[in-house]
mmCIF file of C-alpha atoms in Angstrom:
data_model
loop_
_atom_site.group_PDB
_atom_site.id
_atom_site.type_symbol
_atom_site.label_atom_id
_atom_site.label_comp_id
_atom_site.label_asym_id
_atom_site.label_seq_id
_atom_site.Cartn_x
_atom_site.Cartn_y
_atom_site.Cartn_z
ATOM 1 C CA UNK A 1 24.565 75.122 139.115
ATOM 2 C CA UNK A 2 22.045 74.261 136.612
ATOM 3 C CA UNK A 3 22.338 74.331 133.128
ATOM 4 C CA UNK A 4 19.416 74.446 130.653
ATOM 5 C CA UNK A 5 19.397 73.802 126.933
ATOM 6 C CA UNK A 6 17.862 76.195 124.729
ATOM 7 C CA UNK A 7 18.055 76.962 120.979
ATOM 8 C CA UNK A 8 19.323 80.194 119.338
ATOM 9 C CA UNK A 9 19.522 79.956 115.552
ATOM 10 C CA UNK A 10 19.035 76.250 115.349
ATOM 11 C CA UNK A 11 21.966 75.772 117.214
ATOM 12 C CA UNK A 12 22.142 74.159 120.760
ATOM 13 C CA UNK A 13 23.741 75.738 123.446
ATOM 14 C CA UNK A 14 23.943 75.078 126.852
ATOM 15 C CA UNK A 15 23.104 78.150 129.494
ATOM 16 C CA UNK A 16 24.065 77.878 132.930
ATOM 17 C CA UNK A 17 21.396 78.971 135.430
ATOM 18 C CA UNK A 18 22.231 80.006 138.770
ATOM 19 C CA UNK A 19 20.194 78.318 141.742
ATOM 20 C CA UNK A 20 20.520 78.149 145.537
ATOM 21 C CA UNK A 21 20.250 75.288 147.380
ATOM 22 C CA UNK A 22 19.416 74.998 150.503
ATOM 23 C CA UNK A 23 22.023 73.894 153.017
ATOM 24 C CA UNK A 24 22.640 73.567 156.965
ATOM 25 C CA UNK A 25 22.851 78.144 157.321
ATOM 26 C CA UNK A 26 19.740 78.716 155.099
ATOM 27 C CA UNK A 27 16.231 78.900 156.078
ATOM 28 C CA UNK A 28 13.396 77.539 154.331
ATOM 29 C CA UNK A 29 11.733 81.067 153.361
ATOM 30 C CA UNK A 30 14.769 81.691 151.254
ATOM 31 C CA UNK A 31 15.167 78.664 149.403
ATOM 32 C CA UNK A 32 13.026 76.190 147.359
ATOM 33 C CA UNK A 33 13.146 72.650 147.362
ATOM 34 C CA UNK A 34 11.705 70.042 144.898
ATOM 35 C CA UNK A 35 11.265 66.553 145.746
ATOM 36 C CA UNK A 36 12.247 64.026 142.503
ATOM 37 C CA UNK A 37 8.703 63.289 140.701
ATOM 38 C CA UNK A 38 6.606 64.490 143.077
ATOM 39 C CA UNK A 39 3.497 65.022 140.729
ATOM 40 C CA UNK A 40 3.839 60.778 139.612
ATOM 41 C CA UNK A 41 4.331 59.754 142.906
ATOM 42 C CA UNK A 42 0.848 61.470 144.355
ATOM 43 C CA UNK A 43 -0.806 60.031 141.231
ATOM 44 C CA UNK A 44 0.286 56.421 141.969
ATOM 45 C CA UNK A 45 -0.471 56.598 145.872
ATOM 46 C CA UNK A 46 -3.960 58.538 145.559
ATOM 47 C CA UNK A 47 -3.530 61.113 148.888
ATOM 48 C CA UNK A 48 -7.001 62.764 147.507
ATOM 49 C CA UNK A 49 -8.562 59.266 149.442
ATOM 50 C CA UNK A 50 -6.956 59.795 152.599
ATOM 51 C CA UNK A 51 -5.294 57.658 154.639
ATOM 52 C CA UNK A 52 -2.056 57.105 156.497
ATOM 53 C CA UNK A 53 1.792 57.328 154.275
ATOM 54 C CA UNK A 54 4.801 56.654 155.655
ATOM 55 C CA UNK A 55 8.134 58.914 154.241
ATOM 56 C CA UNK A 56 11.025 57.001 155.025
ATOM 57 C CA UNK A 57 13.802 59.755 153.032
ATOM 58 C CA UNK A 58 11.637 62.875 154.515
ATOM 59 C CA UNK A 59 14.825 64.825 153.467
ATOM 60 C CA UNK A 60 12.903 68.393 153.110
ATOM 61 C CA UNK A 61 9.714 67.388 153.557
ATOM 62 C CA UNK A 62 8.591 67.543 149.833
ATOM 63 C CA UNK A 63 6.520 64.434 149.695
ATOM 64 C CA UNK A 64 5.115 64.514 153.390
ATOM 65 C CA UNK A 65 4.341 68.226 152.779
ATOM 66 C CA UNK A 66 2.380 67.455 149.588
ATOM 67 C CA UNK A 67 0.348 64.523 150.937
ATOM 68 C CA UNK A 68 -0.502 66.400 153.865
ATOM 69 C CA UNK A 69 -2.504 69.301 151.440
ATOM 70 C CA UNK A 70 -5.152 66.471 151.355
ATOM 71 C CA UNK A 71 -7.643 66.385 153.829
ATOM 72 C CA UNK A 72 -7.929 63.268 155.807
ATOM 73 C CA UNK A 73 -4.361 61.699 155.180
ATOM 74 C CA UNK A 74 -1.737 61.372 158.175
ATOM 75 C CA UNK A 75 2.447 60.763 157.205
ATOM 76 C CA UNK A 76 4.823 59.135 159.649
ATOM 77 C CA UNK A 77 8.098 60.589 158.391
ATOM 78 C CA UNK A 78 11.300 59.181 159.484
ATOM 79 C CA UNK A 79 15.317 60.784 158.519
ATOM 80 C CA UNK A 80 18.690 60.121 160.149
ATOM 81 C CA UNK A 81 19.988 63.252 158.908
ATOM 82 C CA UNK A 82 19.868 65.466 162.086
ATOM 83 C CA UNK A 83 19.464 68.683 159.985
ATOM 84 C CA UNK A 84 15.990 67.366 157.987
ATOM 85 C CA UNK A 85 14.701 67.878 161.733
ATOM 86 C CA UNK A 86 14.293 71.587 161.352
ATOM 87 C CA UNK A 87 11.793 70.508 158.329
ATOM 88 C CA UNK A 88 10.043 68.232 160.221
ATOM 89 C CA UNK A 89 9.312 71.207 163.539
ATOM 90 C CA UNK A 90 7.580 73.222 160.351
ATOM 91 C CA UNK A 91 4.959 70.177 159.483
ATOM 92 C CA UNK A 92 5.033 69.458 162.998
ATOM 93 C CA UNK A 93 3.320 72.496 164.251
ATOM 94 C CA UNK A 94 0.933 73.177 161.058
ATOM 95 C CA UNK A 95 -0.354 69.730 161.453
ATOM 96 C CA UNK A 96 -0.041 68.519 164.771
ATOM 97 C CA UNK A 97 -2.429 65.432 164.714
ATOM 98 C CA UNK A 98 -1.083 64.453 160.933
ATOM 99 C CA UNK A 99 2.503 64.099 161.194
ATOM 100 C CA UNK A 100 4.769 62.933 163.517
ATOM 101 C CA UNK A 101 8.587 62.134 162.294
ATOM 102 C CA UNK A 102 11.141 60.185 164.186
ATOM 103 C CA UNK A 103 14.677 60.753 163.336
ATOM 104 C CA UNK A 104 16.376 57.120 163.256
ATOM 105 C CA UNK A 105 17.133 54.936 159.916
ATOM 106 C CA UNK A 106 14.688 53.411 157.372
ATOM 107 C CA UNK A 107 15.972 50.214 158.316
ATOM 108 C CA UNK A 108 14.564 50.691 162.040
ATOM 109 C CA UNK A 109 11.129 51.282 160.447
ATOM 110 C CA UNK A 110 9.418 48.350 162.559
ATOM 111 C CA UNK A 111 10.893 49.923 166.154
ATOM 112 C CA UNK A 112 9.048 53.107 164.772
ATOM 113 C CA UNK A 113 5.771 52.072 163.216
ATOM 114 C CA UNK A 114 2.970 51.031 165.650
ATOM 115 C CA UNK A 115 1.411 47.412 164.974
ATOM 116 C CA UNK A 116 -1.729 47.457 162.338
ATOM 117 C CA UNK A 117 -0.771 50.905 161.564
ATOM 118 C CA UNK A 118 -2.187 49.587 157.781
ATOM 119 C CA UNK A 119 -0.633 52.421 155.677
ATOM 120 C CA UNK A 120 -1.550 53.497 151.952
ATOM 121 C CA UNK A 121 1.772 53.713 150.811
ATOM 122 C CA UNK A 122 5.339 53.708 152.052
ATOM 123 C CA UNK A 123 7.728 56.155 150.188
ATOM 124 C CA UNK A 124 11.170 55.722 150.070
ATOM 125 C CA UNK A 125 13.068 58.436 147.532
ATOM 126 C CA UNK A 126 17.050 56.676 147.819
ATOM 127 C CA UNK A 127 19.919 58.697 146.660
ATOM 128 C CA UNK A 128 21.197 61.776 147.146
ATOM 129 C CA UNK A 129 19.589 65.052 147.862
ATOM 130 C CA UNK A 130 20.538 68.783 146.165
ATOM 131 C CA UNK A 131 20.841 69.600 150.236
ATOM 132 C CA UNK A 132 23.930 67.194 150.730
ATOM 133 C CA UNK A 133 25.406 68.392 147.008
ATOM 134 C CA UNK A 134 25.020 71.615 147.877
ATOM 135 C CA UNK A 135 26.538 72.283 151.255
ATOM 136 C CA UNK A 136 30.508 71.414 151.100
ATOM 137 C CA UNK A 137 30.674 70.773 154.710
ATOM 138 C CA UNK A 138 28.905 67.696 154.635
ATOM 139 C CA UNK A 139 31.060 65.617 152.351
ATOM 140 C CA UNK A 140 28.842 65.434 149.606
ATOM 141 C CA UNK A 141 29.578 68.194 147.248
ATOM 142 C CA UNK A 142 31.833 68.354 144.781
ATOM 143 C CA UNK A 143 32.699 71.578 145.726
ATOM 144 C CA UNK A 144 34.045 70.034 148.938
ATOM 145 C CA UNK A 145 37.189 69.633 149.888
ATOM 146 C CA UNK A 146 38.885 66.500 149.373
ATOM 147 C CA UNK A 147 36.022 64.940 147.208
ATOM 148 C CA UNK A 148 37.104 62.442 145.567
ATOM 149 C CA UNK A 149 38.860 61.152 148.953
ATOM 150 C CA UNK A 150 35.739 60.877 150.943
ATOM 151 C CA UNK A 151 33.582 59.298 147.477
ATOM 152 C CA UNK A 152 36.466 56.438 147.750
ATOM 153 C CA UNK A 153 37.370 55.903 150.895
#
């Protein structure tokens, strides 16, 4: 659930706006997913130049997906969530010689990265996504079962 603010009469009220998220069952044609300041992101890492980027939370894609819309860039994406590889098979087979993604940790970037790879950037978007909130099977949402046990424990 969302909620947006909006103004009737001068007075503030709060309206809740119904969204779906995406989770494990959906597929991406039903759902939309927006990565976390996208727009100043592209503006500080200049993907209109080209060059090679390197996602390191590829998550849905939304950042490798976006850099990729430029001609002449390449993105190394790497996830440990198993279920962001599903995402990855979609960029894999529009852009075969631009993307690759490897699913292991962030912090085994330097087993994954070739040497002198010399990227433009290296993204990293750290916290949680509206995939793991959403779906109550994976722990994360506070629709889950058991919340507050699994936040604490």
């Amino acid at each position: 659930m969302k909620y947006q603010l909006f103004y009737e009469d001068k007075k503030i009220k709060w309206k809740i706006i119904e969204e779906k998220f995406m989770n494990a069952t959906m597929s991406l044609d039903k759902t939309k997913h927006y990565p976390v300041m996208l727009d100043q992101v592209l503006s500080i890492i200049s993907p209109q130049h080209g060059g090679t980027f390197i996602d390191c939370t590829f998550g849905g894609g939304g950042y490798s997906q976006a850099i990729l819309k430029f001609p002449g860039t390449k993105v190394v994406a790497i996830d440990r969530d198993r279920l962001t590889q599903k995402h990855a098979n979609t960029l894999v087979k529009k852009f075969p010689k631009r993307f690759n993604f490897f699913q292991e940790k962030f912090s085994n970037l330097n087993q994954v990265i070739v040497p002198n790879l010399n990227p433009k950037a290296v993204i990293f978007d750290l916290g949680l996504s509206s995939f793991q909130l959403a779906d109550k099977e994976r722990g994360f949402s506070f629709k889950s079962k058991n919340f507050f046990l699994q936040l604490f424990h």
